[in-house]
Amino acid sequence: MSDCIFCKIANKEINSELIYENDNIVAFKDLNPRAKMHFLIIPKKHYDTILDIDDTKIMQDIFKAVKEIAKKYNIDEKGFRLINNCKEDGGQEVMHMHIHMLAGEKLKTTII
Ligand code: 5GP
Ligand code: ZN
């Protein structure tokens, strides 16, 4: 996906503050943080939405990344929130599947 901003971040064609990387996944700081810590976890391979991921290894690696980031940033004790906005009703703006990881403070309750 040559015009996808998150593909460009994954390929390091665009700068971002990378906080984690393995063979299939990168995580980086959100440009417009909504909490003291706001990371985005993405597969390097382009999938439009979470519904398009057909490779269980990618899902495994995403959850492995969550655990490793939680340890690395010392948020495993107090916790964090994961959010996936999917398509229009979910409020997805960037059409490269990503998981928001929010932490570092007591997060406000929104819907749930
Ligand atoms: P969505 O609404 O699609 O779930 O979230 C997209 C997120 O990507 C937003 O929180 C937005 O701040 C973030 N974002 C959009 N463009 C960039 C970018 O170029 N760099 C980084 N680091 N974050 C971005
Ligand atoms: Zn992409």
Coordinates of C-alpha atoms and ligand atoms in Angstrom, one line a residue:
M1 CA 0.0 0.0 0.0
S2 CA 2.2 2.8 -1.3
D3 CA 0.0 5.6 -0.1
C4 CA -0.6 4.3 3.4
I5 CA 0.9 6.4 6.2
F6 CA 1.3 3.4 8.6
C7 CA 3.0 1.3 5.9
K8 CA 5.4 4.2 5.5
I9 CA 6.0 4.3 9.2
A10 CA 6.5 0.5 9.3
N11 CA 9.0 0.7 6.3
K12 CA 10.7 3.7 8.0
E13 CA 10.0 6.0 5.1
I14 CA 8.3 8.3 7.5
N15 CA 9.8 9.1 10.9
S16 CA 8.0 8.1 14.1
E17 CA 9.0 7.4 17.6
L18 CA 9.3 3.7 17.4
I19 CA 9.0 2.0 20.8
Y20 CA 8.9 -1.7 19.8
E21 CA 9.7 -3.9 16.8
N22 CA 9.8 -7.5 15.9
D23 CA 9.6 -9.4 12.6
N24 CA 5.9 -8.7 12.1
I25 CA 5.0 -5.8 14.3
V26 CA 6.0 -2.2 15.1
A27 CA 4.7 0.1 17.8
F28 CA 5.2 3.8 17.9
K29 CA 4.0 6.9 19.8
D30 CA 0.7 8.4 18.6
L31 CA 1.2 11.8 17.0
N32 CA -1.7 13.2 19.0
P33 CA -1.6 11.5 22.4
R34 CA -4.9 11.1 24.2
A35 CA -3.2 9.9 27.4
K36 CA 0.3 10.3 29.1
M37 CA 1.3 7.2 27.2
H38 CA -0.4 6.5 23.8
F39 CA 1.1 3.9 21.6
L40 CA -0.1 2.4 18.3
I41 CA 0.7 -1.3 17.6
I42 CA 0.5 -2.3 14.0
P43 CA 1.4 -5.3 11.8
K44 CA 4.1 -4.4 9.3
K45 CA 2.0 -6.0 6.6
H46 CA -1.0 -3.9 5.5
Y47 CA -4.4 -5.0 6.6
D48 CA -7.3 -2.5 6.3
T49 CA -9.1 -3.6 9.4
I50 CA -8.9 -6.2 12.2
L51 CA -11.5 -8.2 10.1
D52 CA -9.0 -8.7 7.3
I53 CA -6.3 -10.4 9.4
D54 CA -6.2 -14.0 8.3
D55 CA -2.9 -15.0 9.9
T56 CA -3.1 -16.1 13.5
K57 CA 0.7 -15.5 13.9
I58 CA 0.0 -11.8 13.5
M59 CA -2.6 -11.8 16.2
Q60 CA -0.2 -13.8 18.5
D61 CA 2.6 -11.3 17.8
I62 CA 0.3 -8.3 18.5
F63 CA -0.5 -9.8 22.0
K64 CA 3.2 -10.6 22.5
A65 CA 4.0 -7.0 21.7
V66 CA 1.3 -5.8 24.2
K67 CA 2.9 -7.9 27.0
E68 CA 6.5 -6.8 26.2
I69 CA 5.5 -3.1 25.9
A70 CA 3.7 -3.3 29.2
K71 CA 6.8 -4.6 30.9
K72 CA 9.2 -2.3 29.1
Y73 CA 7.1 0.8 30.1
N74 CA 6.3 -0.4 33.6
I75 CA 2.6 -0.3 33.0
D76 CA 2.0 -4.0 33.8
E77 CA 1.3 -3.2 37.4
K78 CA -1.2 -0.4 37.0
G79 CA -2.5 -1.5 33.6
F80 CA -3.6 0.1 30.4
R81 CA -6.4 0.2 27.8
L82 CA -6.4 -1.4 24.3
I83 CA -8.7 0.1 21.7
N84 CA -9.3 -1.0 18.1
N85 CA -11.5 1.3 16.1
C86 CA -12.9 -0.7 13.2
K87 CA -14.4 0.9 10.1
E88 CA -16.9 3.8 10.0
D89 CA -19.0 3.2 13.1
G90 CA -15.9 2.4 15.1
G91 CA -14.4 5.7 14.1
Q92 CA -11.4 4.3 12.2
E93 CA -9.5 7.1 10.5
V94 CA -6.3 5.3 9.3
M95 CA -7.2 2.3 7.2
H96 CA -4.2 0.2 8.3
M97 CA -5.2 -1.9 11.3
H98 CA -3.9 -0.6 14.6
I99 CA -4.4 -1.2 18.3
H100 CA -4.2 1.9 20.5
M101 CA -2.5 1.2 23.8
L102 CA -3.2 3.9 26.4
A103 CA -1.7 4.2 29.9
G104 CA 0.2 6.2 32.4
E105 CA -2.8 7.7 34.2
K106 CA -6.2 6.7 35.4
L107 CA -8.1 6.8 32.1
K108 CA -11.6 8.3 31.8
T109 CA -14.4 6.0 31.1
T110 CA -16.0 6.6 27.8
I111 CA -18.6 4.1 26.7
I112 CA -17.3 1.1 28.5
Ligands
5GP1 P1 -7.9 5.8 14.4 O1 -8.9 6.9 14.6 O2 -7.8 5.4 13.0 O3 -8.2 4.6 15.3 O4 -6.5 6.4 14.9 C1 -5.5 6.8 14.1 C2 -4.5 7.4 15.0 O5 -3.3 7.6 14.3 C3 -4.8 8.7 15.7 O6 -4.8 8.6 17.1 C4 -3.8 9.7 15.1 O7 -3.4 10.6 16.1 C5 -2.6 8.8 14.7 N1 -1.8 9.2 13.6 C6 -2.3 9.6 12.4 N2 -1.3 9.9 11.6 C7 -0.1 9.7 12.3 C8 1.3 9.8 12.0 O8 1.7 10.2 10.9 N3 2.1 9.5 13.0 C9 1.7 9.0 14.2 N4 2.7 8.7 15.1 N5 0.4 8.9 14.5 C10 -0.5 9.2 13.6
ZN2 ZN -0.7 0.2 5.4

